[in-house]
Structure formats: structure tokens, C-alpha cells
PDB file of C-alpha atoms in Angstrom:
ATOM      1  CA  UNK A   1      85.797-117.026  36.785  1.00 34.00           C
ATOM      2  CA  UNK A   2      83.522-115.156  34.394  1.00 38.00           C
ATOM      3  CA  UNK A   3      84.709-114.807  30.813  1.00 38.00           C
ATOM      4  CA  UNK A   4      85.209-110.831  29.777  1.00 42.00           C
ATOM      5  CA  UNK A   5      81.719-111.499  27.987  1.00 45.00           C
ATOM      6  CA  UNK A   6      79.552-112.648  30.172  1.00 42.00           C
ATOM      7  CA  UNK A   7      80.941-110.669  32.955  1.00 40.00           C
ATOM      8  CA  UNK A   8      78.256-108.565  35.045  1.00 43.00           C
ATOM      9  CA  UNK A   9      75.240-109.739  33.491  1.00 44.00           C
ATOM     10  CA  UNK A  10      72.930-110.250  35.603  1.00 44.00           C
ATOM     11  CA  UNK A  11      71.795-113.981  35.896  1.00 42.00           C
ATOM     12  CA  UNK A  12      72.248-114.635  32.305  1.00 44.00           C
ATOM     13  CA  UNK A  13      69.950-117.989  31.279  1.00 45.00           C
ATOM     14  CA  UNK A  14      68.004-117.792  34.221  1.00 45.00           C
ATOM     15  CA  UNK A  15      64.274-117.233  34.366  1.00 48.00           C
ATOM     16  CA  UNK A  16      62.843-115.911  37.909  1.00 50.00           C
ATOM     17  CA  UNK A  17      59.333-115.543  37.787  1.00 62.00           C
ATOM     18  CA  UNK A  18      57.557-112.351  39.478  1.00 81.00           C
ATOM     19  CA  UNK A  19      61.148-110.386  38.507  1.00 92.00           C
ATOM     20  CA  UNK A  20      61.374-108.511  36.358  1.00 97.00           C
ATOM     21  CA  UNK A  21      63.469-109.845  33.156  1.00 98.00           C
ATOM     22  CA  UNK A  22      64.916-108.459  29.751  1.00 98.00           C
ATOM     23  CA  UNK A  23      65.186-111.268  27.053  1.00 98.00           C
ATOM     24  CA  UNK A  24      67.778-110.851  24.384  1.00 98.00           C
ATOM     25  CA  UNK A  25      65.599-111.101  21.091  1.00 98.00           C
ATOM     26  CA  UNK A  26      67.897-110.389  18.553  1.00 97.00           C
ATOM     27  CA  UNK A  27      72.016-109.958  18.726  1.00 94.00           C
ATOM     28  CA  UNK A  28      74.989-111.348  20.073  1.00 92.00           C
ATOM     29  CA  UNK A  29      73.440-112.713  23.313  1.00 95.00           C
ATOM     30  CA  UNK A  30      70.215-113.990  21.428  1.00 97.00           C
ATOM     31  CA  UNK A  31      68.435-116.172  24.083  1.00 98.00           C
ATOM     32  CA  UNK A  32      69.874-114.791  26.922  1.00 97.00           C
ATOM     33  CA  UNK A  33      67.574-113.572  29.721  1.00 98.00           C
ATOM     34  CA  UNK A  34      68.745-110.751  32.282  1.00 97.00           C
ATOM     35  CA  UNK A  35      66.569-110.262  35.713  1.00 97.00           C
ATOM     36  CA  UNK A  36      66.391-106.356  36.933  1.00 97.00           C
ATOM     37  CA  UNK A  37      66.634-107.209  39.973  1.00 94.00           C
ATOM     38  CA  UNK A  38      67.701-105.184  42.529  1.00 96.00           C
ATOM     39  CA  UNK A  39      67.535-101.884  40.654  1.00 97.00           C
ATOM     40  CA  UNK A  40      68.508 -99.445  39.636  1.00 98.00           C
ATOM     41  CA  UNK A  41      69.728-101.322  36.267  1.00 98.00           C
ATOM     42  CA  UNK A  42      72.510 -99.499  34.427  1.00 98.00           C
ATOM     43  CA  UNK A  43      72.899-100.465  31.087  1.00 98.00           C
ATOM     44  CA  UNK A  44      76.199-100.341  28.669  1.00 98.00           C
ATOM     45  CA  UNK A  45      79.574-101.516  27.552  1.00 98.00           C
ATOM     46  CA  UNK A  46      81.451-100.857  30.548  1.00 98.00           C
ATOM     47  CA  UNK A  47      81.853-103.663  32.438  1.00 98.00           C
ATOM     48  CA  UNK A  48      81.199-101.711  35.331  1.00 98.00           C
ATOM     49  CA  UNK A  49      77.758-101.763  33.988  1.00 98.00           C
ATOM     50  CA  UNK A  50      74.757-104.198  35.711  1.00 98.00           C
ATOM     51  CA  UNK A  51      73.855-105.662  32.933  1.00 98.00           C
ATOM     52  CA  UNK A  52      76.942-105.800  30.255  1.00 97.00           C
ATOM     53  CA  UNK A  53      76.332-105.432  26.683  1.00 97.00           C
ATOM     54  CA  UNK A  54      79.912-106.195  24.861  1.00 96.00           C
ATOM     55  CA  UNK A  55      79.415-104.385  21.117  1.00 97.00           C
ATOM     56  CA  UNK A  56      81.060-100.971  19.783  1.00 97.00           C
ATOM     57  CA  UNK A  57      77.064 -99.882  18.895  1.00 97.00           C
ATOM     58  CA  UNK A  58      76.699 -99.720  22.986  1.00 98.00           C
ATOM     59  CA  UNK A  59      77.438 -96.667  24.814  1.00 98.00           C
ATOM     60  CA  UNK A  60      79.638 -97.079  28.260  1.00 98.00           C
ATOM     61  CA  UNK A  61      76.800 -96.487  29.742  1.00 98.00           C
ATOM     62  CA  UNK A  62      73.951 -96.265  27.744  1.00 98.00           C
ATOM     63  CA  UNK A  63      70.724 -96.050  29.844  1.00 98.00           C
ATOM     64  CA  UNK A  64      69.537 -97.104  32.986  1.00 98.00           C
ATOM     65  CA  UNK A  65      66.035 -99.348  34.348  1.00 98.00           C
ATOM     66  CA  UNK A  66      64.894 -97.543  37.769  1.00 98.00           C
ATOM     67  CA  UNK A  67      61.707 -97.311  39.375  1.00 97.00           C
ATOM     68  CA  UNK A  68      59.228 -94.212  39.527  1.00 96.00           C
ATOM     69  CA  UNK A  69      56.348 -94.529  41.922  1.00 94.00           C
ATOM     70  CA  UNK A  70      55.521 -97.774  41.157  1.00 92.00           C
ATOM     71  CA  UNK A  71      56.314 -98.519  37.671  1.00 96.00           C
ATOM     72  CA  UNK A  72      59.846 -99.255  35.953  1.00 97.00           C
ATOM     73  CA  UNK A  73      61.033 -96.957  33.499  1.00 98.00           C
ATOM     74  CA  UNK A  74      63.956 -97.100  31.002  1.00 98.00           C
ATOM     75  CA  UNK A  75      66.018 -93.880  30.769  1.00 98.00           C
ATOM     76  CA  UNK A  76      68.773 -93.051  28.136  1.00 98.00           C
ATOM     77  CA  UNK A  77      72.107 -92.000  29.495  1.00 98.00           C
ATOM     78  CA  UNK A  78      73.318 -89.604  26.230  1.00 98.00           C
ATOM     79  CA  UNK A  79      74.066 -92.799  24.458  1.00 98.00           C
ATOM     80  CA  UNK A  80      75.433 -92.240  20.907  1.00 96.00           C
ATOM     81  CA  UNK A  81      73.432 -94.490  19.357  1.00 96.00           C
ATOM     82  CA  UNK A  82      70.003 -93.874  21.057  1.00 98.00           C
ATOM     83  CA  UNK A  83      67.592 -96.108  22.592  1.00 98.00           C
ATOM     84  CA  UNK A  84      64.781 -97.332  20.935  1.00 98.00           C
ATOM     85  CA  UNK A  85      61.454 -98.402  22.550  1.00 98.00           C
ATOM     86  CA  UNK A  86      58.733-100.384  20.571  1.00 98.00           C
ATOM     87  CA  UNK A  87      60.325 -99.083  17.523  1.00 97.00           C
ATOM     88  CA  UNK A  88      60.812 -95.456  18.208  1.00 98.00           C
ATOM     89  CA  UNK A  89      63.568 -93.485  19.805  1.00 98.00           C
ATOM     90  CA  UNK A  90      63.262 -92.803  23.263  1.00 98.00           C
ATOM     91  CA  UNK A  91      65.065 -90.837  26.615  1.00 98.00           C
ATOM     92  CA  UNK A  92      62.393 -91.828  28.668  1.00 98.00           C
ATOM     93  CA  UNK A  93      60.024 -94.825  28.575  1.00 98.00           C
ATOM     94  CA  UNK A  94      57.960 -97.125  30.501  1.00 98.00           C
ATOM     95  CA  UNK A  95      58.687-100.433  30.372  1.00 98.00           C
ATOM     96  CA  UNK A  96      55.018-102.573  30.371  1.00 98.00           C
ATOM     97  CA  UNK A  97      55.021-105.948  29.454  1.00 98.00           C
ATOM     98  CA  UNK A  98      56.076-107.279  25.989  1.00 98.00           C
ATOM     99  CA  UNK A  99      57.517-104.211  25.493  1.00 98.00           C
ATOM    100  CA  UNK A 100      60.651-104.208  22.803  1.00 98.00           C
ATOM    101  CA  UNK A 101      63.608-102.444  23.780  1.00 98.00           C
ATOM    102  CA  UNK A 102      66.730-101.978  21.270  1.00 98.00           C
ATOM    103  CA  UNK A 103      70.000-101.374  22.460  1.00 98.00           C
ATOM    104  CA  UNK A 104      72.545-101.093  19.899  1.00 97.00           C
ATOM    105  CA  UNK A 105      72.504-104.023  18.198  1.00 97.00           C
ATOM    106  CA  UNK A 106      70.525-105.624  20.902  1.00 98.00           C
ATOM    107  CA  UNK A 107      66.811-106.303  20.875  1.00 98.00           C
ATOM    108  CA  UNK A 108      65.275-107.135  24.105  1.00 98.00           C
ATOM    109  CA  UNK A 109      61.626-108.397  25.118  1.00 98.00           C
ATOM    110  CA  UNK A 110      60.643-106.905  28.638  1.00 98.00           C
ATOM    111  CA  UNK A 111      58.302-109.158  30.949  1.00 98.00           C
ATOM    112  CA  UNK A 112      57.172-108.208  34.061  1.00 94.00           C
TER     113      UNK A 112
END
């Protein structure tokens, strides 16, 4: 049975190469590595959420990975906090890789 923090993460630890991941940089989960895979991705502290972020800083749901055409973008939901992409608050974003996405007290490195 999953413990109440790692539940709904998406293969947590797990590298899958050609899939799209998000790699916990800095924070709680530090190390950690989420695939976005299937999508869409919801993000947040509900543990409803796809991929489960576990800190007060994180909205419920707090933004969301889809696909447009044929690139992955990285919407916010009305989080409280905002969402910050490559060091500069953003609704709507696309995610390329090395990109650095901050979540709260999260910081994530996307590769694609």
C-alpha cells in the first residue's frame, strides 16, 4: 500500500527514456523523477491529483501538463502561489527541454 506521501505520483524513481519526465530539483521529493505519461498531467496537493505534491505552498490543484498540437505545455490552474517557469511567473508555458519549473516549494527539471 502506498504511504499518504507518495501516493499518486506517477512512477516516482523511475527513469523511462523517450517519456516525458519532471525531476524534482529542489524540495521535499529532491531526486525524485515523475514520467507524464499518459497525459493530461494534473498537478497539486490533492491526492486526487496525477502527480501529488504533499506541501501547504501547493494548490489542490495547481496546474496541469497537456498537449497542444504537438508540443507539451504547462498551464496554471488559479493556484495561489503561482507557477513559475525558468524563473518567471507563468499561466501558460511550453515545456522544452531543461526547462525549470517551480511549484511551490518544488523545483523541477523537465526532459523530453
Amino acid at each position: 500500500m502506498p504511504s499518504p506521501d507518495t501516493a499518486g505520483m506517477p512512477s516516482a524513481g523511475t527513469v523511462h527514456r523517450g517519456k516525458p519526465t519532471l525531476t524534482v530539483t529542489k524540495g521535499p521529493l529532491q531526486g525524485q523523477v515523475f514520467d507524464l505519461d499518459p497525459l493530461p498531467v494534473v498537478i497539486g496537493r490533492d491526492p486526487e491529483c496525477d502527480l501529488f505534491l504533499n506541501n501547504m505552498t501547493v494548490s489542490r490543484r495547481h496546474a496541469i501538463i497537456e498537449k497542444e498540437e504537438k508540443r507539451l505545455v504547462l498551464k496554471d490552474l488559479g493556484s495561489l502561489n503561482g507557477t513559475w517557469i525558468d524563473g518567471k511567473v507563468s499561466d501558460h508555458a511550453e515545456l522544452t527541454n531543461g526547462t525549470l519549473v517551480q511549484i511551490g516549494t518544488f523545483s523541477m527539471r523537465y526532459h523530453s
